[in-house]
Structures are given as structure tokens and as C-alpha cells.
Amino acid sequence: MRARPLWASVALYAFAALVVVVSVYPFVYAFATSLKTGNAIFDTSLWPREPTLRNYVQLFAPGGQPFGRHLLNSIMVATLTVAVSMLLAISAAYALGRIRFRGKGVLLMAILAVSMFPQVAVLSGLFELMQALGLYDRAVGLVLPYLIFTLPFTVWILTTFMRGLPIELEEAAIMDGCGPLRIIFQVFLPLLVPALVSTGLLAFIGAWNEFLFALTFVSATEQRTVPVSISLLTGATAWEVPWGSIMAASVIVTVPLVALVLLFQQRIVSGLTAGAVKG
């Protein structure tokens, strides 16, 4: 292989550095702002002269919004959404990726089309459904509407991975007397771990950041999720925007996502690149 010219290497590293700065700067700015209070927020310097954790303390102080409870609600809802999505998606992906039946292509197109619907288009119908099922104004009830945009995505992605698994493994499992469930969870599941991690993390991020359904289907203060909680943060007066508290809440909400990505980064890369090269 020919060596890369010096100017090409410099340009590549410069572009990579630019991407890193553009990606990381908003989080650094939010963290720095969260350490400012009062008029210091309007200071043009990035890092505060007198950093303080007052904004973080106020978020969990009694008397205001129960931000800690909202954080636990978001963790519960996002985790349940991912668990149900993965359980249903891996079964559906096996049927769509390994079994031949008439209309499979149309069904896949329908699943993809469902994910393209805007949330507003299904809002009124879901509102009636949530009330009929007794899930309105309950945090756990948000799992049902969240499946609308996580399940089609996970089914589509896992179907692609399922098609790439060797047919010899399935045939050998059938010869050993394995049924469909044993093939899915004992033969294919260990091979799908990178795909499950990457799709599950993307589904978790989508459920974690969702705002419209959480705002519409939950009105009780104790049942709210973090995105709605941040939007309802208020200052000492009606004209004050608590930027410090908002930035502190944003940092707290972002840290778990960053930690998950760093923890599973190797499996995420393996899952996103699996099947890209054959042979």
C-alpha cells in the first residue's frame, strides 16, 4: 500500500479535530454554564471565575420539582421500552429474516412506513387508547407509545443481521431437535449480541429523550420524565429563565448516555459494522 502524503495526513487530523470540537463543545459549554449562578451566567468567558454546585443542589432540593423521581421514571421507562422492543424485535426478525412466506416484503415495507409517521399524526388515537387501557397519567404507560418508534427500527435492523447468520447453524440446530425458540435464544442470540447492543442503545436514547408523548400522556408531577421536567423548570420570577438549573439538568441527563456509549463502544462498533464485508 502506498504511504499517505503528509498534506493528506494533516488534513485528515485537522478535520477529525474539528469534528471533535464541534461535537464536544456544546456539552463543555453546558457543563461550564451549570457551574455559574446569578449574573455570572452572562459572562462571556467559558469557564466561571467562581464555580459552584448550587444549581445541582437546587435540582434535588425539597420544595421544587422532584427531579430525582423524574430521573428514576426516565430510567424505568427507557429500560422497559428497550427490553420489550428487543424481546419482540428478535422474534419478529427471526420470522422475517429466516422464514419464507408470501407478503414478507410488503410487511417489511409496512413496518418501515410506520416508523416514518410523525408523532403528531398518531397522538389523538394513542390518547384514546391510553385512556381505554388505564395507562393515562402513569409513567409506566409511556412504554406503549414509545414502542411505536422503537419497535419498527429494531425489527428492521435485527432482520438485516438475522439474514446474515449462516444457514448451517440453523440446520444443525433443527437436526438436534431444537424448536424456533431454542434456535432464537440459544443459537442466534449469542451471535446477535453486538447488534442487540447497538440497536438497544439507539432505542434507549430515543426513549430517554422523547418529549411529546411524555408531555401529552402524563400530567401528574410525580409521574413525569426528565425531558418534561427540564422544560418546566422555573426561576424565582415569571420573567426569569433558570439557565443554570437547565444546564445542570441537561448535564445530569447526558452523562448516563455518554457512560453507556463508552461502556459498550466496542460492541457498538462491531454491531454497526457487522455484515459490511463478506468473505
mmCIF file of C-alpha atoms in Angstrom, residues 40-233:
data_model
loop_
_atom_site.group_PDB
_atom_site.id
_atom_site.type_symbol
_atom_site.label_atom_id
_atom_site.label_comp_id
_atom_site.label_asym_id
_atom_site.label_seq_id
_atom_site.Cartn_x
_atom_site.Cartn_y
_atom_site.Cartn_z
ATOM 1 C CA ALA A 40 -22.085 35.167 36.065
ATOM 2 C CA ILE A 41 -24.228 33.302 33.513
ATOM 3 C CA PHE A 42 -23.988 36.302 31.193
ATOM 4 C CA ASP A 43 -20.212 36.417 31.452
ATOM 5 C CA THR A 44 -18.552 35.864 28.065
ATOM 6 C CA SER A 45 -15.751 33.709 29.490
ATOM 7 C CA LEU A 46 -16.274 29.972 29.044
ATOM 8 C CA TRP A 47 -15.094 28.809 32.461
ATOM 9 C CA PRO A 48 -16.641 30.532 35.517
ATOM 10 C CA ARG A 49 -14.396 32.575 37.789
ATOM 11 C CA GLU A 50 -16.141 31.174 40.881
ATOM 12 C CA PRO A 51 -17.564 27.739 40.003
ATOM 13 C CA THR A 52 -20.296 26.423 42.284
ATOM 14 C CA LEU A 53 -22.519 23.351 42.502
ATOM 15 C CA ARG A 54 -25.522 25.359 43.692
ATOM 16 C CA ASN A 55 -27.530 24.599 40.550
ATOM 17 C CA TYR A 56 -27.109 20.859 41.056
ATOM 18 C CA VAL A 57 -28.101 21.122 44.719
ATOM 19 C CA GLN A 58 -31.220 23.118 43.863
ATOM 20 C CA LEU A 59 -32.411 20.446 41.427
ATOM 21 C CA PHE A 60 -32.688 17.884 44.231
ATOM 22 C CA ALA A 61 -33.720 20.310 46.977
ATOM 23 C CA PRO A 62 -37.148 19.676 48.578
ATOM 24 C CA GLY A 63 -39.933 22.070 47.717
ATOM 25 C CA GLY A 64 -39.357 22.170 43.974
ATOM 26 C CA GLN A 65 -39.924 19.617 41.254
ATOM 27 C CA PRO A 66 -38.924 16.071 42.307
ATOM 28 C CA PHE A 67 -36.124 15.862 39.761
ATOM 29 C CA GLY A 68 -34.705 12.710 41.327
ATOM 30 C CA ARG A 69 -38.064 10.952 40.951
ATOM 31 C CA HIS A 70 -38.304 12.141 37.345
ATOM 32 C CA LEU A 71 -34.840 10.748 36.679
ATOM 33 C CA LEU A 72 -35.869 7.348 38.043
ATOM 34 C CA ASN A 73 -39.044 7.465 35.929
ATOM 35 C CA SER A 74 -36.996 8.051 32.786
ATOM 36 C CA ILE A 75 -34.628 5.194 33.642
ATOM 37 C CA MET A 76 -37.569 2.847 34.252
ATOM 38 C CA VAL A 77 -39.467 3.822 31.095
ATOM 39 C CA ALA A 78 -36.416 3.715 28.804
ATOM 40 C CA THR A 79 -35.226 0.377 30.220
ATOM 41 C CA LEU A 80 -38.652 -1.262 29.891
ATOM 42 C CA THR A 81 -39.035 0.117 26.370
ATOM 43 C CA VAL A 82 -35.715 -1.366 25.287
ATOM 44 C CA ALA A 83 -36.435 -4.711 26.981
ATOM 45 C CA VAL A 84 -39.852 -5.107 25.353
ATOM 46 C CA SER A 85 -38.553 -3.867 21.989
ATOM 47 C CA MET A 86 -35.662 -6.329 21.993
ATOM 48 C CA LEU A 87 -37.876 -9.263 23.037
ATOM 49 C CA LEU A 88 -40.453 -8.588 20.337
ATOM 50 C CA ALA A 89 -37.960 -7.494 17.692
ATOM 51 C CA ILE A 90 -35.719 -10.558 17.875
ATOM 52 C CA SER A 91 -38.727 -12.858 17.478
ATOM 53 C CA ALA A 92 -40.104 -10.823 14.587
ATOM 54 C CA ALA A 93 -36.647 -10.576 12.999
ATOM 55 C CA TYR A 94 -36.327 -14.374 13.057
ATOM 56 C CA ALA A 95 -39.645 -14.763 11.244
ATOM 57 C CA LEU A 96 -38.882 -12.030 8.723
ATOM 58 C CA GLY A 97 -35.256 -12.957 8.165
ATOM 59 C CA ARG A 98 -35.269 -16.769 8.220
ATOM 60 C CA ILE A 99 -38.772 -17.929 7.234
ATOM 61 C CA ARG A 100 -40.127 -17.720 3.700
ATOM 62 C CA PHE A 101 -43.760 -16.699 3.390
ATOM 63 C CA ARG A 102 -45.865 -14.713 0.961
ATOM 64 C CA GLY A 103 -46.062 -10.980 1.585
ATOM 65 C CA LYS A 104 -42.869 -10.730 3.647
ATOM 66 C CA GLY A 105 -41.523 -7.839 1.590
ATOM 67 C CA VAL A 106 -44.800 -5.933 1.911
ATOM 68 C CA LEU A 107 -44.773 -6.491 5.656
ATOM 69 C CA LEU A 108 -41.237 -5.146 5.949
ATOM 70 C CA MET A 109 -42.210 -2.073 3.940
ATOM 71 C CA ALA A 110 -45.226 -1.569 6.223
ATOM 72 C CA ILE A 111 -43.001 -1.767 9.304
ATOM 73 C CA LEU A 112 -40.649 0.802 7.809
ATOM 74 C CA ALA A 113 -43.567 3.043 6.822
ATOM 75 C CA VAL A 114 -44.908 3.032 10.392
ATOM 76 C CA SER A 115 -41.620 4.463 11.659
ATOM 77 C CA MET A 116 -41.975 7.374 9.211
ATOM 78 C CA PHE A 117 -45.264 8.614 10.662
ATOM 79 C CA PRO A 118 -44.882 11.870 12.633
ATOM 80 C CA GLN A 119 -45.775 11.623 16.296
ATOM 81 C CA VAL A 120 -48.491 14.246 15.967
ATOM 82 C CA ALA A 121 -50.348 12.094 13.423
ATOM 83 C CA VAL A 122 -50.967 9.308 15.965
ATOM 84 C CA LEU A 123 -51.320 11.487 19.055
ATOM 85 C CA SER A 124 -55.138 11.620 19.234
ATOM 86 C CA GLY A 125 -55.583 7.893 18.612
ATOM 87 C CA LEU A 126 -52.977 6.989 21.209
ATOM 88 C CA PHE A 127 -54.620 9.336 23.700
ATOM 89 C CA GLU A 128 -57.895 7.421 23.403
ATOM 90 C CA LEU A 129 -56.052 4.091 23.626
ATOM 91 C CA MET A 130 -54.110 5.120 26.724
ATOM 92 C CA GLN A 131 -57.291 6.178 28.488
ATOM 93 C CA ALA A 132 -59.100 2.974 27.470
ATOM 94 C CA LEU A 133 -56.280 0.811 28.852
ATOM 95 C CA GLY A 134 -55.983 2.810 32.069
ATOM 96 C CA LEU A 135 -52.415 3.850 31.288
ATOM 97 C CA TYR A 136 -53.005 7.598 31.123
ATOM 98 C CA ASP A 137 -51.096 9.678 33.673
ATOM 99 C CA ARG A 138 -48.808 6.769 34.572
ATOM 100 C CA ALA A 139 -45.099 6.766 33.764
ATOM 101 C CA VAL A 140 -45.039 3.045 33.003
ATOM 102 C CA GLY A 141 -47.802 3.598 30.444
ATOM 103 C CA LEU A 142 -45.356 5.531 28.248
ATOM 104 C CA VAL A 143 -43.772 2.221 27.246
ATOM 105 C CA LEU A 144 -46.698 1.539 24.897
ATOM 106 C CA PRO A 145 -46.440 4.722 22.784
ATOM 107 C CA TYR A 146 -42.643 4.577 22.844
ATOM 108 C CA LEU A 147 -42.777 1.159 21.177
ATOM 109 C CA ILE A 148 -44.287 2.838 18.122
ATOM 110 C CA PHE A 149 -40.980 4.414 17.120
ATOM 111 C CA THR A 150 -38.532 1.955 18.725
ATOM 112 C CA LEU A 151 -40.036 -1.360 17.593
ATOM 113 C CA PRO A 152 -40.050 -0.737 13.804
ATOM 114 C CA PHE A 153 -36.443 0.438 13.949
ATOM 115 C CA THR A 154 -35.240 -2.531 15.991
ATOM 116 C CA VAL A 155 -37.172 -5.051 13.862
ATOM 117 C CA TRP A 156 -35.759 -3.625 10.629
ATOM 118 C CA ILE A 157 -32.165 -3.590 11.872
ATOM 119 C CA LEU A 158 -32.251 -7.024 13.515
ATOM 120 C CA THR A 159 -33.880 -8.557 10.430
ATOM 121 C CA THR A 160 -30.856 -7.461 8.412
ATOM 122 C CA PHE A 161 -28.482 -9.075 10.915
ATOM 123 C CA MET A 162 -30.619 -12.215 11.158
ATOM 124 C CA ARG A 163 -30.410 -12.737 7.390
ATOM 125 C CA GLY A 164 -26.617 -12.728 7.552
ATOM 126 C CA LEU A 165 -26.344 -15.630 10.013
ATOM 127 C CA PRO A 166 -25.159 -18.941 8.483
ATOM 128 C CA ILE A 167 -27.961 -21.270 7.460
ATOM 129 C CA GLU A 168 -25.806 -24.225 8.563
ATOM 130 C CA LEU A 169 -26.232 -23.240 12.224
ATOM 131 C CA GLU A 170 -29.991 -23.315 11.936
ATOM 132 C CA GLU A 171 -29.993 -26.614 10.058
ATOM 133 C CA ALA A 172 -27.707 -28.214 12.647
ATOM 134 C CA ALA A 173 -29.953 -26.966 15.469
ATOM 135 C CA ILE A 174 -33.038 -28.377 13.749
ATOM 136 C CA MET A 175 -31.303 -31.736 13.307
ATOM 137 C CA ASP A 176 -30.588 -31.731 17.060
ATOM 138 C CA GLY A 177 -34.288 -31.253 17.757
ATOM 139 C CA CYS A 178 -34.304 -27.539 18.591
ATOM 140 C CA GLY A 179 -37.530 -25.598 18.129
ATOM 141 C CA PRO A 180 -37.787 -21.978 16.955
ATOM 142 C CA LEU A 181 -37.482 -20.515 20.470
ATOM 143 C CA ARG A 182 -34.346 -22.534 21.290
ATOM 144 C CA ILE A 183 -32.828 -21.581 17.939
ATOM 145 C CA ILE A 184 -33.506 -17.898 18.612
ATOM 146 C CA PHE A 185 -32.365 -17.660 22.223
ATOM 147 C CA GLN A 186 -29.663 -20.361 22.420
ATOM 148 C CA VAL A 187 -28.143 -20.414 18.936
ATOM 149 C CA PHE A 188 -28.687 -16.993 17.376
ATOM 150 C CA LEU A 189 -28.825 -14.744 20.437
ATOM 151 C CA PRO A 190 -25.102 -15.062 21.362
ATOM 152 C CA LEU A 191 -24.195 -14.137 17.781
ATOM 153 C CA LEU A 192 -26.528 -11.131 17.819
ATOM 154 C CA VAL A 193 -25.091 -9.503 20.956
ATOM 155 C CA PRO A 194 -23.247 -6.678 19.080
ATOM 156 C CA ALA A 195 -26.389 -5.955 17.032
ATOM 157 C CA LEU A 196 -28.584 -6.019 20.139
ATOM 158 C CA VAL A 197 -26.258 -3.635 21.982
ATOM 159 C CA SER A 198 -26.108 -1.095 19.149
ATOM 160 C CA THR A 199 -29.840 -1.142 18.363
ATOM 161 C CA GLY A 200 -30.776 -1.295 22.044
ATOM 162 C CA LEU A 201 -28.645 1.728 22.849
ATOM 163 C CA LEU A 202 -30.193 3.730 19.998
ATOM 164 C CA ALA A 203 -33.662 2.710 21.191
ATOM 165 C CA PHE A 204 -32.722 3.711 24.759
ATOM 166 C CA ILE A 205 -31.561 7.145 23.600
ATOM 167 C CA GLY A 206 -34.795 7.647 21.660
ATOM 168 C CA ALA A 207 -36.959 6.711 24.648
ATOM 169 C CA TRP A 208 -34.761 8.705 27.050
ATOM 170 C CA ASN A 209 -35.055 11.932 25.031
ATOM 171 C CA GLU A 210 -38.722 11.628 23.971
ATOM 172 C CA PHE A 211 -40.773 14.695 24.892
ATOM 173 C CA LEU A 212 -44.119 14.941 23.058
ATOM 174 C CA PHE A 213 -45.702 11.694 24.278
ATOM 175 C CA ALA A 214 -44.377 12.238 27.818
ATOM 176 C CA LEU A 215 -45.880 15.732 27.885
ATOM 177 C CA THR A 216 -49.244 14.629 26.473
ATOM 178 C CA PHE A 217 -49.897 11.383 28.333
ATOM 179 C CA VAL A 218 -48.558 12.308 31.779
ATOM 180 C CA SER A 219 -49.719 15.320 33.768
ATOM 181 C CA ALA A 220 -49.113 14.222 37.374
ATOM 182 C CA THR A 221 -45.961 15.767 38.792
ATOM 183 C CA GLU A 222 -44.686 12.514 40.335
ATOM 184 C CA GLN A 223 -45.048 10.583 37.056
ATOM 185 C CA ARG A 224 -43.171 12.938 34.717
ATOM 186 C CA THR A 225 -39.982 12.076 32.897
ATOM 187 C CA VAL A 226 -36.796 14.108 32.717
ATOM 188 C CA PRO A 227 -37.353 15.941 29.370
ATOM 189 C CA VAL A 228 -40.695 17.294 30.603
ATOM 190 C CA SER A 229 -39.182 18.103 33.987
ATOM 191 C CA ILE A 230 -36.446 20.209 32.375
ATOM 192 C CA SER A 231 -38.951 22.096 30.226
ATOM 193 C CA LEU A 232 -40.969 23.036 33.330
ATOM 194 C CA LEU A 233 -38.068 24.395 35.381
#
